[in-house]
Amino acid sequence: MIRTATPADVPVIHQMIRELADYEKALHEARATPEQLHEALFGERPAAYAHLAETADGEVAGFALWFLNFSTWRGVHGIYLEDLYVRPALRGGGHGKALLAELARICVERGYERLEWSVLNWNAPSIAFYESLGARPQDEWTVYRLTDDALHRLGTAA
């Protein structure tokens, strides 16, 4: 049901990223190209990793795209889950849980002490799903982000 992505999977991963962005009401922000994904996942220095969930007949049901982070407090790596997506028609079949379980397995196997991700505050079905697995929100932290003009201004300041 769960397998590591291969270069041949880049088109379907790209398609699902766009489906996820549409679901999150932010399709206009999804600018990544298949070429960029290929480089990030399979280039000379991969920056991210992906796993796919498949149905019994081999249909791609969803994906998890993740990268390593590092905890200065724990002194070890962790996994940051950038995207978890299961196609709407295939939800409820255990694919999302299986993807998260695979990432948790990798954490345990490698000695990583955290598996983290973000969820939109309005996404009640996902929040309920995550909490059913034992995940807890980190309410004391607020995510900040620099992008576009603000990032450029700061990055080019003298």
XYZ file of N, CA and C in Angstrom:
474
model
N 0.814 -1.194 0.000
C 0.000 0.000 0.000
C 0.863 1.267 0.000
N 1.989 1.283 0.727
C 2.861 2.459 0.783
C 4.189 2.112 0.124
N 4.668 3.021 -0.727
C 5.969 2.803 -1.355
C 6.688 4.132 -1.519
N 8.010 4.053 -1.619
C 8.831 5.229 -1.864
C 8.607 5.693 -3.298
N 8.504 6.993 -3.485
C 8.309 7.550 -4.825
C 9.543 7.323 -5.685
N 9.312 7.244 -6.984
C 10.371 7.123 -7.977
C 10.274 8.316 -8.933
N 11.307 8.545 -9.749
C 11.220 9.653 -10.715
C 9.982 9.581 -11.615
N 9.526 8.392 -11.929
C 8.343 8.244 -12.781
C 7.066 8.758 -12.103
N 7.112 8.939 -10.783
C 5.943 9.404 -10.037
C 5.806 10.922 -10.002
N 6.796 11.649 -10.487
C 6.759 13.112 -10.391
C 5.483 13.696 -11.002
N 5.025 13.265 -12.178
C 3.798 13.865 -12.722
C 2.576 13.685 -11.814
N 2.407 12.513 -11.223
C 1.237 12.303 -10.363
C 1.396 13.051 -9.042
N 2.612 13.167 -8.530
C 2.834 13.958 -7.320
C 2.507 15.418 -7.606
N 2.980 15.923 -8.736
C 2.686 17.306 -9.121
C 1.178 17.525 -9.236
N 0.499 16.603 -9.851
C -0.956 16.704 -10.001
C -1.638 16.739 -8.634
N -1.213 15.873 -7.714
C -1.836 15.846 -6.390
C -1.503 17.094 -5.574
N -0.308 17.655 -5.760
C 0.023 18.915 -5.087
C -0.958 19.997 -5.528
N -1.274 20.021 -6.796
C -2.223 21.010 -7.306
C -3.632 20.735 -6.778
N -4.001 19.467 -6.660
C -5.301 19.117 -6.077
C -5.370 19.582 -4.624
N -4.293 19.365 -3.879
C -4.232 19.802 -2.490
C -4.325 21.319 -2.393
N -3.587 22.022 -3.232
C -3.626 23.486 -3.218
C -5.034 23.991 -3.522
N -5.724 23.340 -4.432
C -7.095 23.718 -4.756
C -8.003 23.484 -3.543
N -7.862 22.335 -2.889
C -8.635 22.023 -1.685
C -8.392 23.067 -0.599
N -7.144 23.534 -0.490
C -6.780 24.517 0.533
C -7.044 25.954 0.089
N -7.752 26.099 -1.037
C -8.148 27.410 -1.560
C -6.940 28.293 -1.887
N -5.871 27.664 -2.381
C -4.646 28.412 -2.677
C -3.977 27.927 -3.960
N -4.765 27.495 -4.922
C -4.192 26.985 -6.164
C -3.289 28.026 -6.831
N -3.631 29.282 -6.708
C -2.824 30.346 -7.312
C -1.414 30.419 -6.715
N -1.202 29.850 -5.550
C 0.117 29.862 -4.913
C 0.965 28.652 -5.283
N 0.377 27.649 -5.888
C 1.089 26.412 -6.222
C 1.825 26.603 -7.543
N 3.075 27.063 -7.454
C 3.848 27.393 -8.651
C 4.926 26.375 -8.979
N 5.111 25.377 -8.143
C 6.160 24.382 -8.385
C 5.914 23.670 -9.715
N 6.990 23.433 -10.434
C 6.899 22.716 -11.707
C 7.326 21.267 -11.508
N 6.950 20.393 -12.422
C 7.439 19.012 -12.332
C 8.964 18.945 -12.329
N 9.605 19.833 -13.077
C 11.070 19.844 -13.119
C 11.663 20.197 -11.751
N 11.065 21.159 -11.083
C 11.531 21.524 -9.742
C 11.338 20.367 -8.766
N 10.201 19.707 -8.853
C 9.953 18.557 -7.970
C 10.956 17.448 -8.228
N 11.226 17.177 -9.494
C 12.194 16.134 -9.835
C 13.553 16.453 -9.221
N 13.982 17.695 -9.351
C 15.276 18.099 -8.797
C 15.281 17.981 -7.276
N 14.200 18.432 -6.631
C 14.129 18.392 -5.164
C 14.101 16.960 -4.630
N 13.433 16.073 -5.339
C 13.276 14.697 -4.871
C 14.374 13.747 -5.345
N 14.898 13.989 -6.559
C 15.802 13.008 -7.166
C 17.075 13.610 -7.751
N 17.318 14.880 -7.487
C 18.514 15.533 -8.006
C 19.771 15.073 -7.289
N 20.868 15.731 -7.597
C 22.163 15.380 -7.021
C 22.163 15.475 -5.493
N 21.452 16.476 -4.963
C 21.346 16.646 -3.507
C 19.872 16.754 -3.134
N 19.174 15.633 -2.983
C 17.734 15.687 -2.680
C 17.456 16.498 -1.422
N 16.444 17.344 -1.498
C 16.048 18.174 -0.368
C 14.763 17.671 0.274
N 14.085 16.765 -0.403
C 12.799 16.266 0.084
C 12.644 14.810 -0.339
N 11.660 14.171 0.264
C 11.392 12.749 0.024
C 9.890 12.573 -0.108
N 9.477 11.522 -0.771
C 8.041 11.300 -0.947
C 7.715 9.816 -0.893
N 6.539 9.549 -0.375
C 5.970 8.204 -0.359
C 4.584 8.278 -0.972
N 4.192 7.215 -1.648
C 2.869 7.137 -2.252
C 2.058 6.039 -1.594
N 0.766 6.294 -1.493
C -0.192 5.276 -1.062
C -0.912 4.789 -2.312
N -1.039 3.488 -2.430
C -1.724 2.912 -3.584
C -2.856 2.004 -3.126
N -3.865 1.912 -3.976
C -4.950 0.976 -3.731
C -4.464 -0.422 -4.088
N -5.286 -1.428 -3.797
C -4.928 -2.820 -4.097
C -4.687 -3.034 -5.583
N -5.338 -2.233 -6.446
C -5.142 -2.396 -7.893
C -4.075 -1.452 -8.460
N -3.309 -0.796 -7.584
C -2.190 0.019 -8.037
C -2.510 1.464 -8.334
N -3.735 1.912 -8.080
C -4.089 3.314 -8.294
C -3.455 4.161 -7.188
N -2.856 5.288 -7.561
C -2.264 6.178 -6.568
C -3.391 6.881 -5.818
N -3.426 6.653 -4.509
C -4.481 7.207 -3.664
C -4.057 8.511 -3.010
N -2.758 8.659 -2.738
C -2.297 9.849 -2.054
C -0.794 9.846 -1.913
N -0.285 10.876 -1.246
C 1.162 10.989 -1.077
C 1.503 11.731 0.196
N 2.721 11.541 0.638
C 3.323 12.328 1.720
C 4.648 12.839 1.189
N 4.875 14.133 1.303
C 6.140 14.743 0.901
C 6.742 15.368 2.149
N 8.005 15.042 2.430
C 8.605 15.434 3.704
C 10.085 15.746 3.554
N 10.637 16.368 4.591
C 12.070 16.639 4.631
C 12.533 16.559 6.076
N 13.842 16.520 6.255
C 14.409 16.454 7.593
C 14.478 17.840 8.211
N 14.180 17.914 9.496
C 14.455 19.104 10.274
C 15.396 18.689 11.407
N 15.717 19.611 12.274
C 16.634 19.292 13.362
C 16.187 20.012 14.624
N 16.166 19.292 15.731
C 15.809 19.878 17.012
C 17.073 20.149 17.813
N 17.321 21.425 18.083
C 18.471 21.751 18.937
C 18.220 21.299 20.367
N 16.967 21.182 20.771
C 16.654 20.756 22.138
C 16.823 19.252 22.293
N 16.464 18.497 21.269
C 16.588 17.042 21.342
C 17.941 16.555 20.825
N 18.574 17.365 19.981
C 19.877 17.006 19.445
C 19.841 15.997 18.315
N 18.683 15.797 17.728
C 18.538 14.829 16.632
C 17.603 15.387 15.571
N 17.650 14.731 14.413
C 16.736 15.078 13.326
C 15.308 14.687 13.675
N 14.423 15.238 12.900
C 13.026 14.856 12.891
C 12.541 14.943 11.466
N 11.294 14.611 11.273
C 10.669 14.726 9.951
C 9.652 15.848 10.000
N 9.704 16.722 8.996
C 8.662 17.718 8.809
C 7.857 17.281 7.586
N 6.592 17.024 7.807
C 5.678 16.608 6.751
C 5.130 17.855 6.067
N 5.584 18.106 4.864
C 5.146 19.291 4.122
C 3.740 19.103 3.570
N 3.478 17.959 2.960
C 2.165 17.687 2.386
C 1.751 16.258 2.677
N 0.507 16.100 3.101
C -0.150 14.799 3.199
C -1.469 14.969 2.474
N -1.698 14.124 1.480
C -2.908 14.271 0.681
C -3.395 12.902 0.242
N -4.693 12.697 0.419
C -5.367 11.514 -0.109
C -6.513 12.021 -0.969
N -6.607 11.492 -2.154
C -7.651 11.923 -3.080
C -9.029 11.714 -2.453
N -9.931 12.696 -2.619
C -11.232 12.657 -1.931
C -12.001 11.346 -2.102
N -12.028 10.795 -3.294
C -12.800 9.567 -3.526
C -12.221 8.358 -2.803
N -10.973 8.464 -2.346
C -10.308 7.323 -1.704
C -10.071 7.540 -0.210
N -10.605 8.630 0.327
C -10.449 8.890 1.759
C -11.270 7.881 2.559
N -10.796 7.626 3.765
C -11.486 6.671 4.634
C -11.008 5.247 4.446
N -10.065 5.033 3.537
C -9.560 3.687 3.266
C -8.278 3.352 4.000
N -7.822 4.244 4.870
C -6.619 3.982 5.651
C -5.330 4.456 5.014
N -5.420 5.121 3.865
C -4.201 5.550 3.164
C -3.447 6.641 3.924
N -4.166 7.628 4.447
C -3.509 8.692 5.205
C -2.835 8.151 6.457
N -3.530 7.283 7.162
C -2.948 6.692 8.367
C -1.725 5.859 8.015
N -1.783 5.127 6.914
C -0.647 4.300 6.497
C 0.551 5.166 6.118
N 0.310 6.298 5.468
C 1.405 7.204 5.138
C 2.054 7.768 6.404
N 1.235 8.209 7.349
C 1.778 8.725 8.608
C 2.499 7.629 9.388
N 1.960 6.425 9.369
C 2.608 5.308 10.062
C 3.970 5.008 9.450
N 4.097 5.124 8.133
C 5.391 4.904 7.484
C 6.399 5.960 7.923
N 5.976 7.216 8.006
C 6.889 8.260 8.454
C 7.256 8.063 9.927
N 6.297 7.646 10.741
C 6.593 7.350 12.148
C 7.577 6.185 12.244
N 7.411 5.178 11.385
C 8.328 4.034 11.368
C 9.743 4.493 11.037
N 9.868 5.393 10.051
C 11.181 5.924 9.681
C 11.784 6.665 10.872
N 10.983 7.466 11.557
C 11.478 8.181 12.737
C 12.017 7.204 13.780
N 11.243 6.200 14.098
C 11.649 5.236 15.119
C 12.909 4.496 14.679
N 12.933 4.039 13.441
C 14.076 3.288 12.922
C 15.359 4.105 12.946
N 15.267 5.393 12.641
C 16.456 6.241 12.530
C 16.781 7.033 13.802
N 15.963 6.899 14.816
C 16.210 7.624 16.048
C 15.762 9.072 16.020
N 14.906 9.426 15.081
C 14.353 10.770 15.031
C 13.291 10.873 16.125
N 13.183 12.030 16.755
C 12.284 12.150 17.895
C 11.039 12.987 17.650
N 10.877 13.522 16.454
C 9.695 14.318 16.156
C 9.203 14.063 14.737
N 7.896 14.040 14.604
C 7.203 14.062 13.318
C 6.229 15.217 13.429
N 6.457 16.259 12.636
C 5.678 17.486 12.750
C 5.082 17.887 11.408
N 3.996 18.653 11.476
C 3.364 19.200 10.282
C 2.454 20.334 10.708
N 1.950 21.059 9.727
C 0.989 22.142 9.963
C -0.334 21.761 9.325
N -1.405 22.301 9.886
C -2.737 22.083 9.332
C -3.490 23.408 9.410
N -4.261 23.692 8.395
C -5.061 24.913 8.393
C -6.116 24.843 9.499
N -6.305 25.946 10.197
C -7.230 25.973 11.324
C -8.655 25.577 10.951
N -9.076 25.821 9.713
C -10.440 25.512 9.296
C -10.624 24.057 8.862
N -9.541 23.306 8.783
C -9.617 21.943 8.244
C -9.992 20.941 9.348
N -11.228 21.039 9.815
C -11.704 20.216 10.930
C -11.578 18.711 10.674
N -11.877 18.202 9.471
C -11.736 16.752 9.279
C -10.294 16.269 9.481
N -9.325 17.030 8.976
C -7.929 16.641 9.146
C -7.495 16.755 10.599
N -7.915 17.815 11.269
C -7.564 17.989 12.672
C -8.093 16.824 13.503
N -9.333 16.446 13.272
C -9.917 15.318 14.008
C -9.152 14.029 13.720
N -8.780 13.830 12.461
C -8.009 12.640 12.086
C -6.672 12.622 12.810
N -5.932 13.722 12.776
C -4.625 13.782 13.422
C -4.733 13.557 14.926
N -5.724 14.171 15.546
C -5.885 14.000 16.986
C -6.281 12.572 17.338
N -7.002 11.886 16.427
C -7.362 10.481 16.685
C -6.137 9.581 16.718
N -5.051 10.038 16.099
C -3.801 9.268 16.089
C -2.906 9.609 17.286
N -3.307 10.602 18.059
C -2.508 11.010 19.207
C -1.695 12.275 18.980
N -1.790 12.867 17.803
C -1.081 14.125 17.544
C -1.751 15.246 18.325
N -0.957 16.186 18.781
C -1.475 17.306 19.556
C -1.009 18.622 18.938
N -1.908 19.621 18.905
C -1.518 20.926 18.352
C -0.497 21.604 19.245
N 0.356 22.377 18.637
C 1.356 23.170 19.351
C 0.846 24.609 19.383
N -0.167 24.842 20.193
C -0.860 26.127 20.212
C 0.003 27.294 20.676
N 1.085 27.019 21.366
C 1.901 28.122 21.875
C 2.851 28.690 20.830
N 2.882 28.100 19.643
C 3.766 28.564 18.574
C 2.937 29.166 17.452
N 3.442 30.237 16.855
C 2.818 30.839 15.687
C 3.813 30.755 14.538
N 3.355 30.269 13.416
C 4.211 30.143 12.241
C 4.341 31.505 11.572
N 5.558 31.879 11.232
C 5.823 33.094 10.460
C 6.450 32.688 9.133
N 6.226 33.498 8.118
C 6.742 33.174 6.794
C 7.118 34.444 6.060
N 8.280 34.446 5.441
C 8.696 35.505 4.525
C 8.626 34.941 3.110
N 7.961 35.646 2.213
C 7.900 35.240 0.809
C 7.908 36.486 -0.076
N 8.051 36.243 -1.348
C 7.880 37.254 -2.378
C 8.650 38.547 -2.085
N 7.974 39.694 -2.121
C 8.662 40.980 -1.976
C 9.353 41.139 -0.615
N 8.698 40.718 0.453
C 9.278 40.856 1.791
C 10.561 40.036 1.905
N 10.572 38.846 1.357
C 11.771 38.010 1.377
C 12.873 38.657 0.550
N 12.506 39.152 -0.605
C 13.497 39.786 -1.474
C 14.090 41.033 -0.818
N 13.244 41.846 -0.223
C 13.737 43.060 0.447
C 14.738 42.712 1.550
N 14.393 41.755 2.394
C 15.276 41.388 3.492
C 16.537 40.729 2.967
N 16.403 39.894 1.972
C 17.556 39.169 1.426
C 18.523 40.021 0.634
N 18.081 41.181 0.230
C 18.967 42.064 -0.548
C 19.324 43.335 0.200
N 18.921 43.407 1.470
C 19.249 44.590 2.282
C 20.747 44.629 2.535
N 21.298 45.823 2.498
C 22.749 45.995 2.690
C 23.130 45.879 4.145
